[in-house]
Amino acid sequence: MSVSPGLVLRLVSASCVAARNAGQIIRDVMSKGQLGIVGKGDPRLKDLQTEADRSAQKLIVRRLFQQFPEVKVIGEEEQDDLGGIEADSGTKFEMDQGVLSYQLPDTLNLVKEEQVVVWVDPLDGTAEYAQGFVEHVTVLIGIAVDGAAVAGVVHQPFYKDADDKEGRTVWGIVGLGAFGISGISAPAEETIITTTRSHGTGIVSEAVNACQPTSVLRVGGAGNKVLQLIDGKAHAYVFASPGCKKWDTCAPEAVLASMGGTLTDIHGNSLRYHKEVKHPNTGGVLATVKDHDLFLRRIPQTVRDSLPA
Ligand code: AMP
Ligand code: MG
Ligand code: MG
């Protein structure tokens, strides 16, 4: 008798397909050049939304709703009306068969729909996308079980490999591992810090400088910065600001944790992802592949005091 794969594995498999399809939308909107940019909330915060953010979220949320109608999905953009959409978990949806060939760790095997929240950032790095820095963009789908980030998909639509193939998908499940990664480590003799390019403040700089960097990379996107850690291009992602939200960190945290890394707030507290949680990561973000405590100790008390957890 064949046993159907566990819920978390099916969610990751479906999310890989949805993220790639969203990536295609993001490339198409850019190549047509009609970005349809609107500002969200306070214009001073430079929080933008484009046609690509809207369409990519619609695709991902609809797809997950059709296949997993009982699973709570929280997306960055306004939720569109799912009323007319038929949930049909029995239909054959396209799945990533590579993901399905793995087995979940025992701890995740029996997870039920009501334990899960999926956090979706359909386009992370919108500010950079709107300015044409397309390689900073990622699609993030994070899966939390009982409030903990346990699985994630980080898709980079504009990544080009040596054969010029467009797009790459990195995914991970805590206890199983991370896939689609290079396995390169950052140089031991340096301290490379990655941080925001478009949402900097004095406090953000103070925290970065206190980490004693030999160089600082300023790039867009939480997903992109965690990929820099994973790719061995940086040692720590430091963001002492309440600007990042749960959809920015859930998938990157899960992928990083799958390969032994750590993402916390700047106090070292782990982030929670249950459905009632407040969206902003008010304690900021600190992410590392290793030596997390070393970087935590370097965050000054003045910075910590300005970002109550
Ligand atoms: P960044 O590193 O600037 O690309 O930020 C990472 C993520 O957090 C992106 O999704 C940003 O939109 C979001 N973010 C960071 N700071 C802010 C802010 N001050 N206002 C709104 N969104 C922010
Ligand atoms: Mg984002
Ligand atoms: Mg976004």
mmCIF file of C-alpha atoms and ligand atoms in Angstrom:
data_model
loop_
_atom_site.group_PDB
_atom_site.id
_atom_site.type_symbol
_atom_site.label_atom_id
_atom_site.label_comp_id
_atom_site.label_asym_id
_atom_site.label_seq_id
_atom_site.Cartn_x
_atom_site.Cartn_y
_atom_site.Cartn_z
ATOM 1 C CA MET A 1 0.000 0.000 0.000
ATOM 2 C CA SER A 2 1.425 3.408 -0.912
ATOM 3 C CA VAL A 3 1.251 6.038 1.828
ATOM 4 C CA SER A 4 0.537 9.591 0.671
ATOM 5 C CA PRO A 5 3.323 12.067 1.537
ATOM 6 C CA GLY A 6 2.828 14.155 4.673
ATOM 7 C CA LEU A 7 1.141 17.570 4.538
ATOM 8 C CA VAL A 8 4.358 19.592 4.985
ATOM 9 C CA LEU A 9 6.078 17.780 2.091
ATOM 10 C CA ARG A 10 3.049 18.322 -0.162
ATOM 11 C CA LEU A 11 2.932 21.998 0.827
ATOM 12 C CA VAL A 12 6.630 22.474 -0.007
ATOM 13 C CA SER A 13 6.220 20.617 -3.311
ATOM 14 C CA ALA A 14 3.192 22.721 -4.327
ATOM 15 C CA SER A 15 4.935 25.886 -3.108
ATOM 16 C CA CYS A 16 7.983 25.227 -5.308
ATOM 17 C CA VAL A 17 5.694 25.077 -8.366
ATOM 18 C CA ALA A 18 3.677 28.126 -7.256
ATOM 19 C CA ALA A 19 6.848 30.132 -6.561
ATOM 20 C CA ARG A 20 8.257 29.327 -10.034
ATOM 21 C CA ASN A 21 4.965 30.304 -11.666
ATOM 22 C CA ALA A 22 4.939 33.533 -9.638
ATOM 23 C CA GLY A 23 8.527 34.112 -10.787
ATOM 24 C CA GLN A 24 7.355 33.869 -14.394
ATOM 25 C CA ILE A 25 4.708 36.544 -13.705
ATOM 26 C CA ILE A 26 7.359 38.780 -12.103
ATOM 27 C CA ARG A 27 9.610 38.433 -15.186
ATOM 28 C CA ASP A 28 6.668 39.038 -17.553
ATOM 29 C CA VAL A 29 5.557 42.222 -15.774
ATOM 30 C CA MET A 30 9.128 43.536 -15.916
ATOM 31 C CA SER A 31 9.589 42.699 -19.588
ATOM 32 C CA LYS A 32 6.304 44.440 -20.482
ATOM 33 C CA GLY A 33 7.500 47.481 -18.505
ATOM 34 C CA GLN A 34 4.063 48.289 -17.026
ATOM 35 C CA LEU A 35 4.912 47.996 -13.326
ATOM 36 C CA GLY A 36 1.770 49.767 -12.024
ATOM 37 C CA ILE A 37 3.544 51.090 -8.909
ATOM 38 C CA VAL A 38 1.465 52.288 -5.960
ATOM 39 C CA GLY A 39 2.649 53.362 -2.495
ATOM 40 C CA LYS A 40 1.348 51.511 0.576
ATOM 41 C CA GLY A 41 0.654 53.470 3.782
ATOM 42 C CA ASP A 42 3.072 56.222 4.802
ATOM 43 C CA PRO A 43 5.046 57.351 1.691
ATOM 44 C CA ARG A 44 8.112 58.083 3.866
ATOM 45 C CA LEU A 45 8.459 54.348 4.524
ATOM 46 C CA LYS A 46 9.060 53.628 0.827
ATOM 47 C CA ASP A 47 6.696 50.659 0.990
ATOM 48 C CA LEU A 48 5.722 49.988 -2.631
ATOM 49 C CA GLN A 49 3.525 47.559 -4.475
ATOM 50 C CA THR A 50 3.572 46.732 -8.203
ATOM 51 C CA GLU A 51 1.392 44.749 -10.560
ATOM 52 C CA ALA A 52 3.876 41.894 -10.106
ATOM 53 C CA ASP A 53 3.357 41.822 -6.287
ATOM 54 C CA ARG A 54 -0.425 41.739 -6.787
ATOM 55 C CA SER A 55 -0.544 39.109 -9.540
ATOM 56 C CA ALA A 56 2.094 36.858 -7.990
ATOM 57 C CA GLN A 57 0.264 36.803 -4.643
ATOM 58 C CA LYS A 58 -3.039 36.060 -6.360
ATOM 59 C CA LEU A 59 -1.528 33.062 -8.113
ATOM 60 C CA ILE A 60 0.156 31.639 -4.996
ATOM 61 C CA VAL A 61 -2.764 32.158 -2.602
ATOM 62 C CA ARG A 62 -5.347 30.760 -5.042
ATOM 63 C CA ARG A 63 -3.235 27.755 -5.828
ATOM 64 C CA LEU A 64 -2.651 26.931 -2.154
ATOM 65 C CA PHE A 65 -6.331 27.503 -1.346
ATOM 66 C CA GLN A 66 -7.460 25.151 -4.109
ATOM 67 C CA GLN A 67 -5.199 22.365 -3.017
ATOM 68 C CA PHE A 68 -5.112 22.975 0.758
ATOM 69 C CA PRO A 69 -8.433 24.681 1.605
ATOM 70 C CA GLU A 70 -8.057 24.055 5.346
ATOM 71 C CA VAL A 71 -4.611 25.657 5.631
ATOM 72 C CA LYS A 72 -4.343 29.275 6.813
ATOM 73 C CA VAL A 73 -2.365 31.372 4.311
ATOM 74 C CA ILE A 74 -1.253 34.942 5.137
ATOM 75 C CA GLY A 75 0.102 37.040 2.251
ATOM 76 C CA GLU A 76 1.746 40.449 2.306
ATOM 77 C CA GLU A 77 -0.694 42.039 -0.129
ATOM 78 C CA GLU A 78 -4.413 42.492 0.273
ATOM 79 C CA GLN A 79 -6.245 39.174 0.100
ATOM 80 C CA ASP A 80 -8.353 38.797 -3.055
ATOM 81 C CA ASP A 81 -11.790 37.227 -2.946
ATOM 82 C CA LEU A 82 -11.548 33.430 -2.847
ATOM 83 C CA GLY A 83 -15.342 33.073 -2.679
ATOM 84 C CA GLY A 84 -15.837 31.900 -6.267
ATOM 85 C CA ILE A 85 -12.905 29.502 -6.251
ATOM 86 C CA GLU A 86 -13.573 25.832 -5.846
ATOM 87 C CA ALA A 87 -11.366 23.993 -3.446
ATOM 88 C CA ASP A 88 -10.418 20.721 -5.028
ATOM 89 C CA SER A 89 -7.738 18.830 -3.201
ATOM 90 C CA GLY A 90 -8.523 15.698 -5.231
ATOM 91 C CA THR A 91 -7.546 17.178 -8.611
ATOM 92 C CA LYS A 92 -4.110 16.556 -10.010
ATOM 93 C CA PHE A 93 -2.158 19.764 -9.481
ATOM 94 C CA GLU A 94 1.362 20.084 -10.809
ATOM 95 C CA MET A 95 3.754 19.107 -8.022
ATOM 96 C CA ASP A 96 7.533 19.257 -7.672
ATOM 97 C CA GLN A 97 8.318 15.544 -7.867
ATOM 98 C CA GLY A 98 11.882 16.082 -6.646
ATOM 99 C CA VAL A 99 10.545 17.361 -3.320
ATOM 100 C CA LEU A 100 8.080 14.473 -3.078
ATOM 101 C CA SER A 101 10.900 11.946 -3.434
ATOM 102 C CA TYR A 102 12.096 12.844 0.102
ATOM 103 C CA GLN A 103 10.653 11.719 3.416
ATOM 104 C CA LEU A 104 9.701 14.077 6.196
ATOM 105 C CA PRO A 105 11.492 13.780 9.522
ATOM 106 C CA ASP A 106 9.338 11.962 12.111
ATOM 107 C CA THR A 107 8.660 15.225 13.964
ATOM 108 C CA LEU A 108 6.747 16.621 10.954
ATOM 109 C CA ASN A 109 5.142 13.460 9.637
ATOM 110 C CA LEU A 110 1.775 13.764 11.332
ATOM 111 C CA VAL A 111 1.242 17.525 11.131
ATOM 112 C CA LYS A 112 -2.405 18.517 10.579
ATOM 113 C CA GLU A 113 -3.870 21.444 8.626
ATOM 114 C CA GLU A 114 -4.929 23.342 11.748
ATOM 115 C CA GLN A 115 -1.323 23.437 13.029
ATOM 116 C CA VAL A 116 -0.045 25.176 9.883
ATOM 117 C CA VAL A 117 0.241 28.804 8.775
ATOM 118 C CA VAL A 118 1.791 29.612 5.374
ATOM 119 C CA TRP A 119 3.413 33.072 5.094
ATOM 120 C CA VAL A 120 3.666 34.438 1.547
ATOM 121 C CA ASP A 121 5.772 37.333 0.301
ATOM 122 C CA PRO A 122 4.964 37.166 -3.416
ATOM 123 C CA LEU A 123 7.778 39.575 -4.301
ATOM 124 C CA ASP A 124 10.421 40.442 -1.737
ATOM 125 C CA GLY A 125 12.616 43.394 -2.701
ATOM 126 C CA THR A 126 9.956 45.527 -4.425
ATOM 127 C CA ALA A 127 11.933 48.764 -3.999
ATOM 128 C CA GLU A 128 14.854 47.244 -5.926
ATOM 129 C CA TYR A 129 12.550 45.599 -8.508
ATOM 130 C CA ALA A 130 10.993 49.000 -9.242
ATOM 131 C CA GLN A 131 14.498 50.426 -9.764
ATOM 132 C CA GLY A 132 15.567 47.595 -12.075
ATOM 133 C CA PHE A 133 17.832 45.723 -9.625
ATOM 134 C CA VAL A 134 15.970 42.555 -10.472
ATOM 135 C CA GLU A 135 18.527 40.081 -9.139
ATOM 136 C CA HIS A 136 17.587 41.181 -5.578
ATOM 137 C CA VAL A 137 14.035 39.858 -5.972
ATOM 138 C CA THR A 138 12.787 36.629 -4.408
ATOM 139 C CA VAL A 139 9.438 34.877 -3.967
ATOM 140 C CA LEU A 140 9.027 33.640 -0.379
ATOM 141 C CA ILE A 141 6.692 30.901 0.851
ATOM 142 C CA GLY A 142 7.276 29.910 4.473
ATOM 143 C CA ILE A 143 5.536 27.122 6.358
ATOM 144 C CA ALA A 144 5.081 27.400 10.114
ATOM 145 C CA VAL A 145 3.892 24.556 12.338
ATOM 146 C CA ASP A 146 2.646 25.428 15.832
ATOM 147 C CA GLY A 147 4.219 28.872 15.375
ATOM 148 C CA ALA A 148 7.720 27.714 14.342
ATOM 149 C CA ALA A 149 9.214 28.204 10.852
ATOM 150 C CA VAL A 150 9.872 24.606 9.739
ATOM 151 C CA ALA A 151 9.910 24.677 5.938
ATOM 152 C CA GLY A 152 10.422 27.250 3.233
ATOM 153 C CA VAL A 153 10.804 27.997 -0.441
ATOM 154 C CA VAL A 154 12.948 30.900 -1.655
ATOM 155 C CA HIS A 155 12.730 31.381 -5.419
ATOM 156 C CA GLN A 156 14.951 33.829 -7.297
ATOM 157 C CA PRO A 157 13.259 34.567 -10.639
ATOM 158 C CA PHE A 158 16.132 36.479 -12.257
ATOM 159 C CA TYR A 159 18.988 34.192 -11.183
ATOM 160 C CA LYS A 160 21.014 32.910 -14.135
ATOM 161 C CA ASP A 161 23.155 29.795 -13.867
ATOM 162 C CA ALA A 162 26.251 29.020 -15.939
ATOM 163 C CA ASP A 163 24.017 27.667 -18.763
ATOM 164 C CA ASP A 164 21.920 30.861 -18.691
ATOM 165 C CA LYS A 165 18.930 28.969 -17.265
ATOM 166 C CA GLU A 166 16.688 31.524 -15.598
ATOM 167 C CA GLY A 167 15.529 31.210 -11.992
ATOM 168 C CA ARG A 168 16.535 29.022 -9.078
ATOM 169 C CA THR A 169 14.556 27.557 -6.235
ATOM 170 C CA VAL A 170 16.109 26.938 -2.837
ATOM 171 C CA TRP A 171 13.993 25.003 -0.352
ATOM 172 C CA GLY A 172 14.489 23.464 3.032
ATOM 173 C CA ILE A 173 12.775 21.497 5.752
ATOM 174 C CA VAL A 174 14.128 21.562 9.302
ATOM 175 C CA GLY A 175 15.372 18.078 10.164
ATOM 176 C CA LEU A 176 15.640 17.082 6.478
ATOM 177 C CA GLY A 177 18.046 19.656 4.981
ATOM 178 C CA ALA A 178 18.332 22.496 2.464
ATOM 179 C CA PHE A 179 18.317 21.897 -1.300
ATOM 180 C CA GLY A 180 19.398 23.922 -4.334
ATOM 181 C CA ILE A 181 22.318 25.463 -2.426
ATOM 182 C CA SER A 182 26.010 25.650 -3.349
ATOM 183 C CA GLY A 183 27.548 24.572 -0.031
ATOM 184 C CA ILE A 184 30.176 27.357 -0.158
ATOM 185 C CA SER A 185 31.214 28.958 3.173
ATOM 186 C CA ALA A 186 32.046 32.645 3.682
ATOM 187 C CA PRO A 187 35.798 33.429 4.037
ATOM 188 C CA ALA A 188 36.896 32.802 7.643
ATOM 189 C CA GLU A 189 39.360 35.735 7.749
ATOM 190 C CA GLU A 190 36.682 38.357 6.929
ATOM 191 C CA THR A 191 33.481 39.644 8.541
ATOM 192 C CA ILE A 192 31.005 40.465 5.788
ATOM 193 C CA ILE A 193 27.715 41.995 6.910
ATOM 194 C CA THR A 194 24.683 42.195 4.636
ATOM 195 C CA THR A 195 21.971 44.756 5.324
ATOM 196 C CA THR A 196 19.224 46.859 3.759
ATOM 197 C CA ARG A 197 19.846 48.991 0.707
ATOM 198 C CA SER A 198 16.651 51.060 0.777
ATOM 199 C CA HIS A 199 15.378 51.050 4.402
ATOM 200 C CA GLY A 200 18.438 52.247 6.326
ATOM 201 C CA THR A 201 18.373 54.403 9.486
ATOM 202 C CA GLY A 202 20.981 55.649 11.952
ATOM 203 C CA ILE A 203 20.223 52.734 14.267
ATOM 204 C CA VAL A 204 20.551 50.236 11.394
ATOM 205 C CA SER A 205 24.046 51.632 10.643
ATOM 206 C CA GLU A 206 25.019 51.654 14.326
ATOM 207 C CA ALA A 207 24.244 47.949 14.624
ATOM 208 C CA VAL A 208 26.087 47.088 11.399
ATOM 209 C CA ASN A 209 29.194 49.049 12.437
ATOM 210 C CA ALA A 210 29.200 47.447 15.889
ATOM 211 C CA CYS A 211 29.570 44.045 14.201
ATOM 212 C CA GLN A 212 33.092 45.108 13.150
ATOM 213 C CA PRO A 213 32.615 44.399 9.439
ATOM 214 C CA THR A 214 35.528 44.108 7.039
ATOM 215 C CA SER A 215 32.940 44.895 4.358
ATOM 216 C CA VAL A 216 29.217 45.703 4.160
ATOM 217 C CA LEU A 217 26.891 44.546 1.389
ATOM 218 C CA ARG A 218 23.796 46.702 0.957
ATOM 219 C CA VAL A 219 21.236 44.762 -1.030
ATOM 220 C CA GLY A 220 17.446 44.547 -1.271
ATOM 221 C CA GLY A 221 15.203 41.829 0.107
ATOM 222 C CA ALA A 222 15.236 39.667 3.226
ATOM 223 C CA GLY A 223 15.192 36.565 1.006
ATOM 224 C CA ASN A 224 18.144 37.824 -1.006
ATOM 225 C CA LYS A 225 20.176 38.601 2.101
ATOM 226 C CA VAL A 226 19.597 35.151 3.568
ATOM 227 C CA LEU A 227 20.617 33.680 0.184
ATOM 228 C CA GLN A 228 23.883 35.624 0.522
ATOM 229 C CA LEU A 229 24.481 33.857 3.839
ATOM 230 C CA ILE A 230 23.597 30.498 2.292
ATOM 231 C CA ASP A 231 25.837 31.156 -0.736
ATOM 232 C CA GLY A 232 28.836 32.040 1.476
ATOM 233 C CA LYS A 233 28.868 35.705 0.412
ATOM 234 C CA ALA A 234 28.182 37.137 3.878
ATOM 235 C CA HIS A 235 28.580 36.105 7.519
ATOM 236 C CA ALA A 236 25.614 37.924 9.086
ATOM 237 C CA TYR A 237 22.424 39.704 8.066
ATOM 238 C CA VAL A 238 21.914 42.601 10.476
ATOM 239 C CA PHE A 239 18.740 44.726 10.401
ATOM 240 C CA ALA A 240 18.050 46.746 13.550
ATOM 241 C CA SER A 241 14.644 48.079 12.446
ATOM 242 C CA PRO A 242 11.020 47.033 12.968
ATOM 243 C CA GLY A 243 10.392 47.219 9.159
ATOM 244 C CA CYS A 244 10.643 43.504 8.288
ATOM 245 C CA LYS A 245 7.444 41.440 8.564
ATOM 246 C CA LYS A 246 6.699 37.779 9.248
ATOM 247 C CA TRP A 247 6.277 37.019 5.513
ATOM 248 C CA ASP A 248 9.826 38.367 4.958
ATOM 249 C CA THR A 249 11.439 36.063 7.493
ATOM 250 C CA CYS A 250 9.423 32.817 7.665
ATOM 251 C CA ALA A 251 10.735 31.115 4.496
ATOM 252 C CA PRO A 252 14.321 32.423 4.788
ATOM 253 C CA GLU A 253 14.457 31.418 8.468
ATOM 254 C CA ALA A 254 13.254 27.897 7.697
ATOM 255 C CA VAL A 255 15.745 27.394 4.845
ATOM 256 C CA LEU A 256 18.587 28.774 6.968
ATOM 257 C CA ALA A 257 17.616 26.599 9.940
ATOM 258 C CA SER A 258 17.474 23.548 7.632
ATOM 259 C CA MET A 259 21.193 23.978 6.974
ATOM 260 C CA GLY A 260 22.076 24.661 10.620
ATOM 261 C CA GLY A 261 21.864 28.480 10.576
ATOM 262 C CA THR A 262 19.885 30.792 12.855
ATOM 263 C CA LEU A 263 17.513 33.735 12.419
ATOM 264 C CA THR A 264 16.319 35.652 15.497
ATOM 265 C CA ASP A 265 15.543 39.225 16.451
ATOM 266 C CA ILE A 266 18.517 41.357 17.507
ATOM 267 C CA HIS A 267 17.999 40.296 21.157
ATOM 268 C CA GLY A 268 18.367 36.634 20.205
ATOM 269 C CA ASN A 269 14.667 35.834 20.651
ATOM 270 C CA SER A 270 13.236 33.351 18.176
ATOM 271 C CA LEU A 271 10.391 34.590 15.975
ATOM 272 C CA ARG A 272 6.892 33.113 16.191
ATOM 273 C CA TYR A 273 4.597 32.605 13.203
ATOM 274 C CA HIS A 274 1.174 31.536 14.517
ATOM 275 C CA LYS A 275 -1.820 33.154 12.846
ATOM 276 C CA GLU A 276 -2.560 35.744 15.555
ATOM 277 C CA VAL A 277 1.044 37.030 15.776
ATOM 278 C CA LYS A 278 1.690 40.709 15.012
ATOM 279 C CA HIS A 279 3.150 41.075 11.535
ATOM 280 C CA PRO A 280 6.161 43.387 12.131
ATOM 281 C CA ASN A 281 9.376 41.882 13.464
ATOM 282 C CA THR A 282 9.619 44.669 16.039
ATOM 283 C CA GLY A 283 12.866 43.362 17.535
ATOM 284 C CA GLY A 284 14.685 43.545 14.169
ATOM 285 C CA VAL A 285 16.477 40.672 12.454
ATOM 286 C CA LEU A 286 19.830 38.958 12.958
ATOM 287 C CA ALA A 287 20.647 35.938 10.784
ATOM 288 C CA THR A 288 23.824 33.880 10.577
ATOM 289 C CA VAL A 289 25.054 30.544 9.252
ATOM 290 C CA LYS A 290 27.249 30.189 12.356
ATOM 291 C CA ASP A 291 28.588 32.176 15.330
ATOM 292 C CA HIS A 292 25.166 33.656 16.071
ATOM 293 C CA ASP A 293 26.042 34.410 19.708
ATOM 294 C CA LEU A 294 29.191 36.278 18.688
ATOM 295 C CA PHE A 295 27.158 38.708 16.558
ATOM 296 C CA LEU A 296 24.426 38.989 19.205
ATOM 297 C CA ARG A 297 27.030 40.090 21.753
ATOM 298 C CA ARG A 298 28.231 42.836 19.396
ATOM 299 C CA ILE A 299 24.792 44.532 19.153
ATOM 300 C CA PRO A 300 25.068 47.618 21.418
ATOM 301 C CA GLN A 301 22.680 48.130 24.316
ATOM 302 C CA THR A 302 21.547 51.483 22.827
ATOM 303 C CA VAL A 303 20.402 49.633 19.688
ATOM 304 C CA ARG A 304 18.683 46.929 21.741
ATOM 305 C CA ASP A 305 16.910 49.548 23.836
ATOM 306 C CA SER A 306 15.496 51.173 20.707
ATOM 307 C CA LEU A 307 13.955 47.898 19.479
ATOM 308 C CA PRO A 308 11.922 46.327 22.265
ATOM 309 C CA ALA A 309 11.091 42.743 21.328
HETATM 310 P P1 AMP B 1 15.095 45.462 2.732
HETATM 311 O O1 AMP B 1 16.262 44.813 3.349
HETATM 312 O O2 AMP B 1 15.121 46.965 2.827
HETATM 313 O O3 AMP B 1 14.845 44.980 1.342
HETATM 314 O O4 AMP B 1 13.855 45.019 3.619
HETATM 315 C C1 AMP B 1 13.497 43.655 3.758
HETATM 316 C C2 AMP B 1 11.984 43.524 3.767
HETATM 317 O O5 AMP B 1 11.440 44.285 4.829
HETATM 318 C C3 AMP B 1 11.325 44.052 2.500
HETATM 319 O O6 AMP B 1 10.196 43.293 2.229
HETATM 320 C C4 AMP B 1 10.936 45.450 2.856
HETATM 321 O O7 AMP B 1 9.813 45.886 2.141
HETATM 322 C C5 AMP B 1 10.603 45.313 4.339
HETATM 323 N N1 AMP B 1 10.932 46.551 5.035
HETATM 324 C C6 AMP B 1 12.085 46.849 5.676
HETATM 325 N N2 AMP B 1 12.047 48.082 6.202
HETATM 326 C C7 AMP B 1 10.851 48.592 5.888
HETATM 327 C C8 AMP B 1 10.190 49.831 6.170
HETATM 328 N N3 AMP B 1 10.794 50.783 6.853
HETATM 329 N N4 AMP B 1 8.939 49.983 5.696
HETATM 330 C C9 AMP B 1 8.331 48.994 5.006
HETATM 331 N N5 AMP B 1 8.890 47.813 4.707
HETATM 332 C C10 AMP B 1 10.132 47.603 5.146
HETATM 333 MG MG MG B 2 9.387 41.536 1.600
HETATM 334 MG MG MG B 3 6.817 41.825 -0.885
#
